[in-house]
Amino acid sequence: DASDSAEAERAAEVGFEGDRADQDVADFELAQELAAVEAARAVLAFLAAEPDLARLCLVESQSAGPAVAARFHDAVREAVPFLELGRAERERDRPLPDSTEESVIGALVSLAGRKVAAGEAAHLEDLLPDCVEFILSPYLGAEEGSRLAREAA
């Protein structure tokens, strides 16, 4: 019957489109993960190539007075919306605390700042695996965050 054949054809198209949509979502998720890794890599490489600027931003800004410290914290918080995109990747019942993104950024700044304060700004890129794991684990889980951190190394 022609109507059965048309319905079967439509179902096949929807199935194909559903597979395509699933692949598009997976591709988008992978692109987000790679973007996070590449952003961390770029920031660390830039600061390693500019150790005086790294010291000014990550170390000296904390003791340069309240206005400079506030401006630094405002600038750092500009990364929050980008991290919040990871909330859509989370497949857990319990929601993340509202402070997750600011906490992740604070940990990254602290980690890099300690390395710079120790005179090791040239080696900031060594922190990439730790940074990737900090960034991705709240959204993808500890196991996947760790795997991607190892791949980034």
Tab-separated table of N, CA and C in Angstrom:
chain	number	residue	atom	x	y	z
A	1	ASP	N	0.846	-1.175	0.000
A	1	ASP	CA	0.000	0.000	0.000
A	1	ASP	C	0.897	1.246	0.000
A	2	ALA	N	0.485	2.246	-0.747
A	2	ALA	CA	1.286	3.463	-0.928
A	2	ALA	C	1.445	4.243	0.369
A	3	SER	N	0.391	4.263	1.198
A	3	SER	CA	0.493	5.029	2.448
A	3	SER	C	1.469	4.360	3.415
A	4	ASP	N	1.491	3.008	3.447
A	4	ASP	CA	2.463	2.306	4.294
A	4	ASP	C	3.879	2.584	3.835
A	5	SER	N	4.064	2.603	2.540
A	5	SER	CA	5.384	2.863	1.972
A	5	SER	C	5.829	4.290	2.282
A	6	ALA	N	4.901	5.250	2.184
A	6	ALA	CA	5.229	6.650	2.486
A	6	ALA	C	5.578	6.806	3.965
A	7	GLU	N	4.823	6.121	4.844
A	7	GLU	CA	5.103	6.191	6.275
A	7	GLU	C	6.455	5.574	6.603
A	8	ALA	N	6.769	4.461	5.965
A	8	ALA	CA	8.065	3.813	6.192
A	8	ALA	C	9.196	4.725	5.740
A	9	GLU	N	8.976	5.368	4.586
A	9	GLU	CA	9.993	6.290	4.075
A	9	GLU	C	10.187	7.464	5.030
A	10	ARG	N	9.065	8.022	5.532
A	10	ARG	CA	9.122	9.133	6.476
A	10	ARG	C	9.817	8.706	7.770
A	11	ALA	N	9.514	7.525	8.257
A	11	ALA	CA	10.146	7.022	9.478
A	11	ALA	C	11.640	6.856	9.276
A	12	ALA	N	12.021	6.371	8.104
A	12	ALA	CA	13.451	6.219	7.807
A	12	ALA	C	14.131	7.579	7.778
A	13	GLU	N	13.457	8.574	7.200
A	13	GLU	CA	14.036	9.923	7.156
A	13	GLU	C	14.187	10.483	8.565
A	14	VAL	N	13.158	10.323	9.400
A	14	VAL	CA	13.215	10.826	10.774
A	14	VAL	C	14.316	10.107	11.538
A	15	GLY	N	14.421	8.793	11.341
A	15	GLY	CA	15.483	8.032	11.985
A	15	GLY	C	16.839	8.535	11.561
A	16	PHE	N	16.994	8.793	10.289
A	16	PHE	CA	18.259	9.312	9.773
A	16	PHE	C	18.523	10.689	10.362
A	17	GLU	N	17.479	11.529	10.350
A	17	GLU	CA	17.649	12.871	10.907
A	17	GLU	C	17.966	12.803	12.396
A	18	GLY	N	17.340	11.843	13.102
A	18	GLY	CA	17.638	11.677	14.526
A	18	GLY	C	19.087	11.284	14.730
A	19	ASP	N	19.590	10.348	13.915
A	19	ASP	CA	20.995	9.965	13.989
A	19	ASP	C	21.881	11.161	13.687
A	20	ARG	N	21.487	11.929	12.699
A	20	ARG	CA	22.248	13.113	12.313
A	20	ARG	C	22.250	14.128	13.443
A	21	ALA	N	21.086	14.306	14.073
A	21	ALA	CA	21.000	15.250	15.190
A	21	ALA	C	21.886	14.787	16.344
A	22	ASP	N	21.868	13.467	16.633
A	22	ASP	CA	22.726	12.939	17.691
A	22	ASP	C	24.191	13.195	17.363
A	23	GLN	N	24.561	13.004	16.095
A	23	GLN	CA	25.943	13.239	15.681
A	23	GLN	C	26.283	14.719	15.783
A	24	ASP	N	25.340	15.579	15.404
A	24	ASP	CA	25.575	17.026	15.499
A	24	ASP	C	25.799	17.439	16.947
A	25	VAL	N	25.020	16.875	17.872
A	25	VAL	CA	25.194	17.180	19.297
A	25	VAL	C	26.561	16.697	19.763
A	26	ALA	N	26.926	15.484	19.375
A	26	ALA	CA	28.237	14.943	19.767
A	26	ALA	C	29.367	15.798	19.204
A	27	ASP	N	29.221	16.232	17.952
A	27	ASP	CA	30.233	17.091	17.342
A	27	ASP	C	30.337	18.420	18.081
A	28	PHE	N	29.190	18.991	18.467
A	28	PHE	CA	29.176	20.256	19.193
A	28	PHE	C	29.844	20.095	20.556
A	29	GLU	N	29.530	18.987	21.257
A	29	GLU	CA	30.132	18.731	22.562
A	29	GLU	C	31.643	18.583	22.445
A	30	LEU	N	32.096	17.855	21.430
A	30	LEU	CA	33.525	17.692	21.207
A	30	LEU	C	34.171	19.043	20.898
A	31	ALA	N	33.503	19.856	20.095
A	31	ALA	CA	34.042	21.177	19.765
A	31	ALA	C	34.182	22.030	21.019
A	32	GLN	N	33.210	21.951	21.930
A	32	GLN	CA	33.295	22.710	23.181
A	32	GLN	C	34.472	22.228	24.028
A	33	GLU	N	34.642	20.924	24.119
A	33	GLU	CA	35.747	20.377	24.904
A	33	GLU	C	37.084	20.818	24.312
A	34	LEU	N	37.197	20.718	22.993
A	34	LEU	CA	38.442	21.121	22.334
A	34	LEU	C	38.678	22.615	22.488
A	35	ALA	N	37.617	23.401	22.430
A	35	ALA	CA	37.762	24.852	22.602
A	35	ALA	C	38.285	25.173	23.998
A	36	ALA	N	37.798	24.465	25.013
A	36	ALA	CA	38.270	24.688	26.379
A	36	ALA	C	39.749	24.342	26.497
A	37	VAL	N	40.149	23.234	25.897
A	37	VAL	CA	41.553	22.817	25.935
A	37	VAL	C	42.419	23.841	25.208
A	38	GLU	N	41.991	24.244	24.029
A	38	GLU	CA	42.788	25.192	23.241
A	38	GLU	C	42.835	26.571	23.887
A	39	ALA	N	41.760	26.996	24.541
A	39	ALA	CA	41.772	28.281	25.241
A	39	ALA	C	42.781	28.238	26.389
A	40	ALA	N	42.768	27.155	27.156
A	40	ALA	CA	43.733	27.014	28.254
A	40	ALA	C	45.153	26.993	27.707
A	41	ARG	N	45.355	26.252	26.633
A	41	ARG	CA	46.686	26.170	26.013
A	41	ARG	C	47.152	27.560	25.549
A	42	ALA	N	46.270	28.312	24.929
A	42	ALA	CA	46.625	29.639	24.408
A	42	ALA	C	46.959	30.619	25.531
A	43	VAL	N	46.158	30.624	26.588
A	43	VAL	CA	46.418	31.533	27.711
A	43	VAL	C	47.750	31.195	28.371
A	44	LEU	N	47.981	29.916	28.624
A	44	LEU	CA	49.236	29.517	29.265
A	44	LEU	C	50.439	29.835	28.385
A	45	ALA	N	50.328	29.602	27.090
A	45	ALA	CA	51.433	29.900	26.169
A	45	ALA	C	51.700	31.405	26.118
A	46	PHE	N	50.631	32.195	26.066
A	46	PHE	CA	50.789	33.653	26.027
A	46	PHE	C	51.492	34.149	27.290
A	47	LEU	N	51.018	33.703	28.448
A	47	LEU	CA	51.620	34.161	29.699
A	47	LEU	C	53.047	33.648	29.867
A	48	ALA	N	53.331	32.446	29.378
A	48	ALA	CA	54.702	31.918	29.448
A	48	ALA	C	55.634	32.749	28.578
A	49	ALA	N	55.125	33.235	27.450
A	49	ALA	CA	55.939	34.055	26.549
A	49	ALA	C	56.091	35.487	27.056
A	50	GLU	N	55.250	35.881	28.000
A	50	GLU	CA	55.257	37.238	28.565
A	50	GLU	C	55.346	37.155	30.091
A	51	PRO	N	56.490	36.694	30.611
A	51	PRO	CA	56.564	36.461	32.066
A	51	PRO	C	56.361	37.719	32.918
A	52	ASP	N	56.787	38.871	32.432
A	52	ASP	CA	56.570	40.095	33.215
A	52	ASP	C	55.084	40.437	33.287
A	53	LEU	N	54.398	40.267	32.186
A	53	LEU	CA	52.958	40.504	32.172
A	53	LEU	C	52.243	39.473	33.047
A	54	ALA	N	52.688	38.232	33.000
A	54	ALA	CA	52.112	37.185	33.846
A	54	ALA	C	52.262	37.566	35.317
A	55	ARG	N	53.438	38.054	35.685
A	55	ARG	CA	53.670	38.462	37.078
A	55	ARG	C	52.774	39.642	37.444
A	56	LEU	N	52.687	40.618	36.557
A	56	LEU	CA	51.841	41.790	36.818
A	56	LEU	C	50.385	41.364	37.020
A	57	CYS	N	49.873	40.516	36.131
A	57	CYS	CA	48.464	40.117	36.194
A	57	CYS	C	48.159	39.157	37.331
A	58	LEU	N	48.979	38.145	37.484
A	58	LEU	CA	48.639	37.056	38.401
A	58	LEU	C	49.172	37.223	39.817
A	59	VAL	N	50.222	38.016	39.967
A	59	VAL	CA	50.837	38.144	41.290
A	59	VAL	C	50.680	39.569	41.815
A	60	GLU	N	51.210	40.527	41.079
A	60	GLU	CA	51.235	41.912	41.556
A	60	GLU	C	49.836	42.520	41.664
A	61	SER	N	48.909	42.104	40.822
A	61	SER	CA	47.561	42.683	40.867
A	61	SER	C	46.880	42.433	42.209
A	62	GLN	N	47.277	41.383	42.892
A	62	GLN	CA	46.654	41.050	44.169
A	62	GLN	C	47.073	41.989	45.298
A	63	SER	N	48.219	42.664	45.117
A	63	SER	CA	48.689	43.567	46.176
A	63	SER	C	48.798	45.010	45.697
A	64	ALA	N	48.246	45.305	44.537
A	64	ALA	CA	48.360	46.652	43.959
A	64	ALA	C	47.262	47.594	44.426
A	65	GLY	N	46.484	47.168	45.368
A	65	GLY	CA	45.411	48.013	45.877
A	65	GLY	C	44.052	47.483	45.451
A	66	PRO	N	43.030	47.953	46.138
A	66	PRO	CA	41.697	47.416	45.911
A	66	PRO	C	41.144	47.671	44.501
A	67	ALA	N	41.443	48.807	43.908
A	67	ALA	CA	40.907	49.111	42.572
A	67	ALA	C	41.488	48.156	41.527
A	68	VAL	N	42.795	47.909	41.582
A	68	VAL	CA	43.440	47.008	40.620
A	68	VAL	C	42.972	45.572	40.851
A	69	ALA	N	42.919	45.174	42.105
A	69	ALA	CA	42.459	43.815	42.423
A	69	ALA	C	41.023	43.605	41.954
A	70	ALA	N	40.170	44.598	42.157
A	70	ALA	CA	38.772	44.486	41.710
A	70	ALA	C	38.694	44.389	40.195
A	71	ARG	N	39.488	45.183	39.508
A	71	ARG	CA	39.475	45.133	38.033
A	71	ARG	C	39.977	43.781	37.538
A	72	PHE	N	41.003	43.246	38.178
A	72	PHE	CA	41.508	41.931	37.798
A	72	PHE	C	40.416	40.875	37.995
A	73	HIS	N	39.754	40.909	39.135
A	73	HIS	CA	38.696	39.930	39.406
A	73	HIS	C	37.532	40.079	38.425
A	74	ASP	N	37.205	41.308	38.060
A	74	ASP	CA	36.157	41.521	37.054
A	74	ASP	C	36.566	40.923	35.709
A	75	ALA	N	37.814	41.140	35.337
A	75	ALA	CA	38.308	40.604	34.059
A	75	ALA	C	38.284	39.075	34.061
A	76	VAL	N	38.681	38.487	35.164
A	76	VAL	CA	38.696	37.026	35.282
A	76	VAL	C	37.278	36.473	35.219
A	77	ARG	N	36.335	37.158	35.841
A	77	ARG	CA	34.940	36.697	35.842
A	77	ARG	C	34.314	36.717	34.453
A	78	GLU	N	34.925	37.404	33.515
A	78	GLU	CA	34.396	37.414	32.151
A	78	GLU	C	34.444	36.032	31.506
A	79	ALA	N	35.224	35.133	32.062
A	79	ALA	CA	35.287	33.767	31.548
A	79	ALA	C	34.132	32.899	32.049
A	80	VAL	N	33.415	33.347	33.063
A	80	VAL	CA	32.341	32.546	33.661
A	80	VAL	C	31.302	32.095	32.633
A	81	PRO	N	30.785	32.980	31.775
A	81	PRO	CA	29.760	32.519	30.822
A	81	PRO	C	30.250	31.415	29.882
A	82	PHE	N	31.517	31.424	29.554
A	82	PHE	CA	32.048	30.377	28.678
A	82	PHE	C	32.080	29.035	29.399
A	83	LEU	N	32.456	29.048	30.664
A	83	LEU	CA	32.447	27.808	31.431
A	83	LEU	C	31.021	27.317	31.674
A	84	GLU	N	30.097	28.250	31.862
A	84	GLU	CA	28.710	27.859	32.120
A	84	GLU	C	28.120	27.044	30.971
A	85	LEU	N	28.666	27.178	29.772
A	85	LEU	CA	28.193	26.368	28.650
A	85	LEU	C	28.351	24.886	28.943
A	86	GLY	N	29.318	24.532	29.773
A	86	GLY	CA	29.546	23.140	30.128
A	86	GLY	C	28.425	22.530	30.945
A	87	ARG	N	27.602	23.352	31.553
A	87	ARG	CA	26.485	22.818	32.350
A	87	ARG	C	25.541	21.986	31.492
A	88	ALA	N	25.426	22.313	30.222
A	88	ALA	CA	24.556	21.555	29.313
A	88	ALA	C	25.103	20.154	29.065
A	89	GLU	N	26.400	19.945	29.286
A	89	GLU	CA	27.029	18.640	29.058
A	89	GLU	C	26.858	17.707	30.246
A	90	ARG	N	26.480	18.247	31.352
A	90	ARG	CA	26.422	17.491	32.596
A	90	ARG	C	25.262	16.509	32.573
A	91	GLU	N	25.563	15.258	32.894
A	91	GLU	CA	24.543	14.206	32.875
A	91	GLU	C	24.329	13.633	34.272
A	92	ARG	N	24.207	14.487	35.253
A	92	ARG	CA	23.999	14.036	36.626
A	92	ARG	C	22.715	14.646	37.162
A	93	ASP	N	22.159	13.975	38.160
A	93	ASP	CA	20.918	14.454	38.769
A	93	ASP	C	21.132	15.696	39.624
A	94	ARG	N	22.222	15.714	40.362
A	94	ARG	CA	22.491	16.828	41.272
A	94	ARG	C	23.093	18.003	40.508
A	95	PRO	N	22.488	19.179	40.602
A	95	PRO	CA	23.045	20.343	39.893
A	95	PRO	C	24.347	20.822	40.541
A	96	LEU	N	25.142	21.482	39.743
A	96	LEU	CA	26.370	22.078	40.254
A	96	LEU	C	26.041	23.293	41.114
A	97	PRO	N	26.856	23.584	42.117
A	97	PRO	CA	26.663	24.822	42.880
A	97	PRO	C	26.803	26.043	41.965
A	98	ASP	N	26.112	27.106	42.294
A	98	ASP	CA	26.177	28.332	41.494
A	98	ASP	C	27.591	28.877	41.395
A	99	SER	N	28.418	28.595	42.389
A	99	SER	CA	29.775	29.144	42.441
A	99	SER	C	30.806	28.313	41.667
A	100	THR	N	30.374	27.273	40.973
A	100	THR	CA	31.319	26.358	40.320
A	100	THR	C	32.281	27.075	39.389
A	101	GLU	N	31.759	27.865	38.491
A	101	GLU	CA	32.622	28.498	37.485
A	101	GLU	C	33.619	29.462	38.116
A	102	GLU	N	33.165	30.276	39.074
A	102	GLU	CA	34.093	31.188	39.738
A	102	GLU	C	35.135	30.413	40.541
A	103	SER	N	34.733	29.288	41.109
A	103	SER	CA	35.678	28.462	41.866
A	103	SER	C	36.726	27.846	40.946
A	104	VAL	N	36.297	27.364	39.789
A	104	VAL	CA	37.235	26.788	38.818
A	104	VAL	C	38.228	27.856	38.359
A	105	ILE	N	37.722	29.019	38.016
A	105	ILE	CA	38.597	30.098	37.557
A	105	ILE	C	39.555	30.509	38.674
A	106	GLY	N	39.041	30.605	39.903
A	106	GLY	CA	39.902	30.945	41.035
A	106	GLY	C	41.018	29.936	41.217
A	107	ALA	N	40.691	28.659	41.070
A	107	ALA	CA	41.718	27.620	41.190
A	107	ALA	C	42.767	27.752	40.094
A	108	LEU	N	42.335	28.033	38.877
A	108	LEU	CA	43.274	28.185	37.761
A	108	LEU	C	44.194	29.383	37.975
A	109	VAL	N	43.619	30.496	38.397
A	109	VAL	CA	44.416	31.704	38.645
A	109	VAL	C	45.409	31.458	39.774
A	110	SER	N	44.958	30.802	40.823
A	110	SER	CA	45.842	30.502	41.952
A	110	SER	C	46.979	29.579	41.536
A	111	LEU	N	46.649	28.548	40.798
A	111	LEU	CA	47.659	27.594	40.330
A	111	LEU	C	48.721	28.300	39.482
A	112	ALA	N	48.271	29.078	38.511
A	112	ALA	CA	49.209	29.787	37.637
A	112	ALA	C	49.966	30.864	38.413
A	113	GLY	N	49.273	31.565	39.296
A	113	GLY	CA	49.921	32.613	40.079
A	113	GLY	C	51.034	32.082	40.961
A	114	ARG	N	50.829	30.918	41.561
A	114	ARG	CA	51.886	30.317	42.394
A	114	ARG	C	53.105	29.960	41.546
A	115	LYS	N	52.870	29.457	40.354
A	115	LYS	CA	53.987	29.093	39.483
A	115	LYS	C	54.765	30.349	39.086
A	116	VAL	N	54.049	31.410	38.747
A	116	VAL	CA	54.696	32.669	38.368
A	116	VAL	C	55.451	33.253	39.558
A	117	ALA	N	54.837	33.261	40.736
A	117	ALA	CA	55.482	33.800	41.941
A	117	ALA	C	56.757	33.031	42.284
A	118	ALA	N	56.799	31.755	41.919
A	118	ALA	CA	57.987	30.923	42.171
A	118	ALA	C	59.063	31.129	41.109
A	119	GLY	N	58.825	32.072	40.176
A	119	GLY	CA	59.808	32.348	39.125
A	119	GLY	C	59.768	31.350	37.979
A	120	GLU	N	58.656	30.637	37.840
A	120	GLU	CA	58.556	29.595	36.823
A	120	GLU	C	57.548	29.935	35.723
A	121	ALA	N	57.393	31.215	35.426
A	121	ALA	CA	56.423	31.622	34.400
A	121	ALA	C	56.711	30.968	33.057
A	122	ALA	N	57.963	30.766	32.744
A	122	ALA	CA	58.323	30.152	31.461
A	122	ALA	C	57.793	28.727	31.334
A	123	HIS	N	57.408	28.137	32.467
A	123	HIS	CA	56.933	26.749	32.463
A	123	HIS	C	55.428	26.648	32.724
A	124	LEU	N	54.710	27.736	32.500
A	124	LEU	CA	53.266	27.713	32.733
A	124	LEU	C	52.552	26.659	31.892
A	125	GLU	N	53.060	26.393	30.704
A	125	GLU	CA	52.399	25.410	29.836
A	125	GLU	C	52.417	24.002	30.432
A	126	ASP	N	53.302	23.768	31.390
A	126	ASP	CA	53.313	22.469	32.074
A	126	ASP	C	52.027	22.246	32.870
A	127	LEU	N	51.305	23.317	33.149
A	127	LEU	CA	50.065	23.230	33.919
A	127	LEU	C	48.862	22.822	33.076
A	128	LEU	N	49.029	22.687	31.767
A	128	LEU	CA	47.892	22.425	30.888
A	128	LEU	C	47.060	21.217	31.330
A	129	PRO	N	47.658	20.062	31.604
A	129	PRO	CA	46.806	18.934	32.011
A	129	PRO	C	45.978	19.230	33.271
A	130	ASP	N	46.592	19.873	34.259
A	130	ASP	CA	45.846	20.217	35.472
A	130	ASP	C	44.715	21.188	35.153
A	131	CYS	N	45.004	22.179	34.327
A	131	CYS	CA	43.986	23.170	33.964
A	131	CYS	C	42.824	22.516	33.218
A	132	VAL	N	43.135	21.651	32.281
A	132	VAL	CA	42.082	20.963	31.523
A	132	VAL	C	41.207	20.141	32.461
A	133	GLU	N	41.834	19.436	33.380
A	133	GLU	CA	41.063	18.621	34.311
A	133	GLU	C	40.180	19.493	35.214
A	134	PHE	N	40.714	20.607	35.714
A	134	PHE	CA	39.917	21.532	36.524
A	134	PHE	C	38.724	22.057	35.735
A	135	ILE	N	38.962	22.428	34.477
A	135	ILE	CA	37.919	23.042	33.660
A	135	ILE	C	36.820	22.043	33.307
A	136	LEU	N	37.190	20.852	32.894
A	136	LEU	CA	36.208	19.916	32.334
A	136	LEU	C	35.553	18.974	33.342
A	137	SER	N	36.233	18.638	34.414
A	137	SER	CA	35.700	17.633	35.347
A	137	SER	C	34.327	17.959	35.943
A	138	PRO	N	34.045	19.206	36.317
A	138	PRO	CA	32.704	19.456	36.881
A	138	PRO	C	31.576	19.143	35.898
A	139	TYR	N	31.863	19.242	34.626
A	139	TYR	CA	30.827	19.083	33.610
A	139	TYR	C	30.791	17.678	33.012
A	140	LEU	N	31.955	17.089	32.833
A	140	LEU	CA	32.035	15.789	32.163
A	140	LEU	C	32.275	14.636	33.118
A	141	GLY	N	32.581	14.949	34.360
A	141	GLY	CA	32.912	13.926	35.341
A	141	GLY	C	34.420	13.791	35.471
A	142	ALA	N	34.845	13.284	36.619
A	142	ALA	CA	36.273	13.191	36.919
A	142	ALA	C	37.010	12.287	35.939
A	143	GLU	N	36.400	11.157	35.590
A	143	GLU	CA	37.075	10.206	34.704
A	143	GLU	C	37.309	10.799	33.314
A	144	GLU	N	36.281	11.416	32.744
A	144	GLU	CA	36.411	11.995	31.404
A	144	GLU	C	37.328	13.227	31.442
A	145	GLY	N	37.221	14.039	32.477
A	145	GLY	CA	38.113	15.190	32.621
A	145	GLY	C	39.549	14.767	32.705
A	146	SER	N	39.812	13.704	33.444
A	146	SER	CA	41.180	13.182	33.576
A	146	SER	C	41.684	12.622	32.251
A	147	ARG	N	40.811	11.914	31.544
A	147	ARG	CA	41.221	11.357	30.240
A	147	ARG	C	41.589	12.467	29.261
A	148	LEU	N	40.760	13.500	29.203
A	148	LEU	CA	41.041	14.604	28.290
A	148	LEU	C	42.272	15.389	28.709
A	149	ALA	N	42.524	15.470	30.008
A	149	ALA	CA	43.736	16.128	30.507
A	149	ALA	C	44.964	15.378	30.058
A	150	ARG	N	44.914	14.056	30.133
A	150	ARG	CA	46.057	13.236	29.673
A	150	ARG	C	46.275	13.416	28.169
A	151	GLU	N	45.202	13.485	27.423
A	151	GLU	CA	45.319	13.692	25.974
A	151	GLU	C	45.905	15.064	25.647
A	152	ALA	N	45.586	16.056	26.474
A	152	ALA	CA	46.067	17.424	26.225
A	152	ALA	C	47.556	17.573	26.495
A	153	ALA	N	48.082	16.691	27.347
A	153	ALA	CA	49.483	16.796	27.773
A	153	ALA	C	50.459	16.649	26.657
